[in-house]
XYZ file of C-alpha atoms in Angstrom:
169
model
C -120.054 -134.260 120.314
C -118.952 -135.747 123.620
C -116.914 -133.926 126.243
C -113.563 -132.829 124.859
C -110.389 -134.568 125.958
C -108.178 -131.718 124.832
C -108.986 -128.025 124.550
C -106.348 -125.814 122.978
C -106.392 -122.147 121.982
C -104.019 -120.767 119.381
C -103.522 -117.069 118.723
C -102.906 -116.182 115.091
C -100.072 -113.756 115.778
C -97.061 -112.875 113.656
C -95.300 -116.156 114.531
C -98.340 -118.178 113.427
C -98.639 -116.252 110.169
C -94.906 -116.720 109.564
C -95.297 -120.487 109.944
C -98.294 -120.447 107.587
C -96.439 -118.421 104.941
C -93.394 -120.653 105.333
C -95.597 -123.675 104.689
C -97.252 -122.103 101.651
C -94.207 -120.556 99.948
C -91.512 -123.061 100.811
C -93.377 -126.375 100.929
C -96.705 -126.334 99.074
C -96.355 -123.650 96.406
C -92.656 -123.064 95.990
C -92.568 -123.016 92.175
C -94.185 -119.603 91.552
C -91.647 -117.919 93.822
C -88.740 -119.864 92.312
C -89.882 -118.973 88.780
C -90.138 -115.310 89.760
C -86.625 -115.367 91.221
C -85.191 -117.211 88.210
C -86.873 -114.829 85.774
C -85.525 -111.866 87.727
C -81.974 -113.216 87.802
C -82.081 -114.065 84.085
C -83.403 -110.595 83.292
C -80.681 -108.926 85.350
C -77.920 -111.087 83.866
C -79.233 -110.760 80.299
C -79.687 -107.017 80.407
C -76.284 -106.547 82.084
C -74.639 -108.629 79.351
C -76.417 -106.693 76.596
C -75.563 -103.359 78.179
C -71.943 -104.429 78.663
C -71.493 -105.556 75.051
C -73.685 -103.004 73.228
C -73.632 -100.045 75.568
C -76.319 -98.530 77.761
C -79.783 -98.458 76.239
C -83.254 -97.629 77.479
C -84.543 -101.179 76.899
C -81.542 -102.650 78.721
C -82.121 -100.319 81.663
C -85.821 -101.232 81.791
C -85.015 -104.955 81.835
C -82.343 -104.387 84.479
C -84.761 -102.504 86.737
C -87.578 -105.018 86.120
C -85.241 -107.919 86.932
C -84.115 -106.257 90.129
C -87.718 -105.635 91.185
C -88.672 -109.262 90.475
C -85.715 -110.502 92.508
C -86.495 -108.183 95.407
C -90.167 -109.150 95.425
C -89.301 -112.861 95.220
C -86.851 -112.565 98.097
C -89.109 -110.458 100.326
C -92.469 -112.030 99.397
C -92.722 -114.130 102.595
C -92.125 -111.097 104.810
C -94.547 -108.977 102.790
C -97.228 -111.681 103.052
C -96.816 -111.933 106.840
C -97.028 -108.155 107.249
C -100.197 -108.058 105.129
C -101.825 -110.796 107.224
C -100.939 -109.073 110.493
C -102.221 -105.749 109.132
C -105.537 -107.365 108.147
C -106.394 -108.039 111.807
C -108.984 -105.632 113.134
C -107.541 -103.068 115.540
C -104.331 -105.057 115.817
C -106.053 -107.888 117.686
C -104.813 -111.300 116.641
C -107.641 -113.807 116.083
C -107.810 -116.830 118.372
C -108.961 -120.289 117.318
C -110.225 -122.567 120.079
C -109.910 -126.274 119.311
C -111.757 -129.003 121.200
C -110.826 -132.635 120.508
C -113.179 -135.394 121.579
C -113.434 -139.066 120.626
C -115.790 -138.227 117.721
C -113.872 -135.372 116.160
C -112.660 -131.827 116.529
C -114.535 -128.578 116.973
C -113.011 -125.287 115.846
C -114.301 -121.984 117.151
C -113.065 -118.720 115.668
C -114.917 -115.672 116.875
C -118.631 -116.328 116.369
C -118.051 -119.165 113.885
C -117.936 -122.767 115.022
C -117.368 -125.894 112.908
C -117.272 -129.550 113.813
C -115.248 -132.100 111.895
C -115.032 -135.853 112.253
C -111.515 -137.250 112.215
C -112.278 -138.881 108.874
C -112.756 -135.382 107.403
C -109.109 -134.506 108.079
C -107.146 -135.055 104.874
C -103.714 -134.518 106.355
C -101.993 -133.425 109.556
C -98.566 -131.863 109.072
C -96.176 -130.949 111.859
C -93.796 -128.130 110.992
C -92.123 -125.125 112.650
C -93.696 -125.886 116.035
C -97.227 -126.012 114.603
C -99.708 -128.658 113.549
C -101.460 -127.909 110.276
C -104.833 -129.539 109.710
C -105.851 -129.859 106.058
C -109.592 -130.523 105.836
C -111.515 -132.065 102.954
C -113.490 -128.832 102.458
C -110.259 -126.958 101.664
C -109.886 -125.298 105.066
C -106.498 -125.281 106.777
C -106.123 -124.730 110.508
C -102.970 -124.332 112.505
C -102.413 -125.168 116.128
C -99.298 -124.086 118.029
C -97.706 -127.152 119.641
C -96.632 -125.108 122.670
C -100.295 -124.280 123.400
C -101.062 -127.935 124.229
C -100.551 -128.755 127.919
C -99.136 -132.227 127.216
C -98.219 -132.134 123.556
C -96.769 -135.653 123.331
C -99.942 -137.234 124.762
C -102.138 -135.014 122.573
C -100.194 -135.913 119.416
C -100.451 -139.631 120.212
C -104.200 -139.279 120.848
C -104.657 -137.375 117.592
C -102.688 -139.945 115.583
C -104.794 -142.772 117.033
C -108.078 -140.989 116.250
C -107.097 -140.044 112.682
C -105.730 -143.509 111.880
C -108.833 -145.189 113.339
C -111.076 -142.926 111.223
C -109.138 -143.771 108.070
C -109.302 -147.507 108.778
C -113.082 -147.396 109.243
């Protein structure tokens, strides 16, 4: 790979994990969470109606508690996921990905691991919540904080040109 035109480092801190969870739970995989919330609300409403019309029962109480737990988990799932990701970092140190973009492609270094990708290998680039998400053909997803780029507008234009040229080839 030739000399990089842009070198950017992004720390995977709580803000980065929050953006990643937001992408996953609110954009890409929103249905499981919505189904969980709907099931919880239906359970709460149904058991409350049964208990109101037929009196308090053990089964009604169980459904009421289960519905409340489903609703609470559905509402707090993004925060729980972020906390779990932050807690998984060794000794509280947030991992850092170093990205190098050259005319041939991008190189990603995370700890001792380094991968090189041609621009044609990038399936999709999504800009959201101040981050760029790179979806690769091998299933990997990388995120780059826009604020970490020295001249973000020029970098984004360069990246668009490279990705579009790779797709046209």
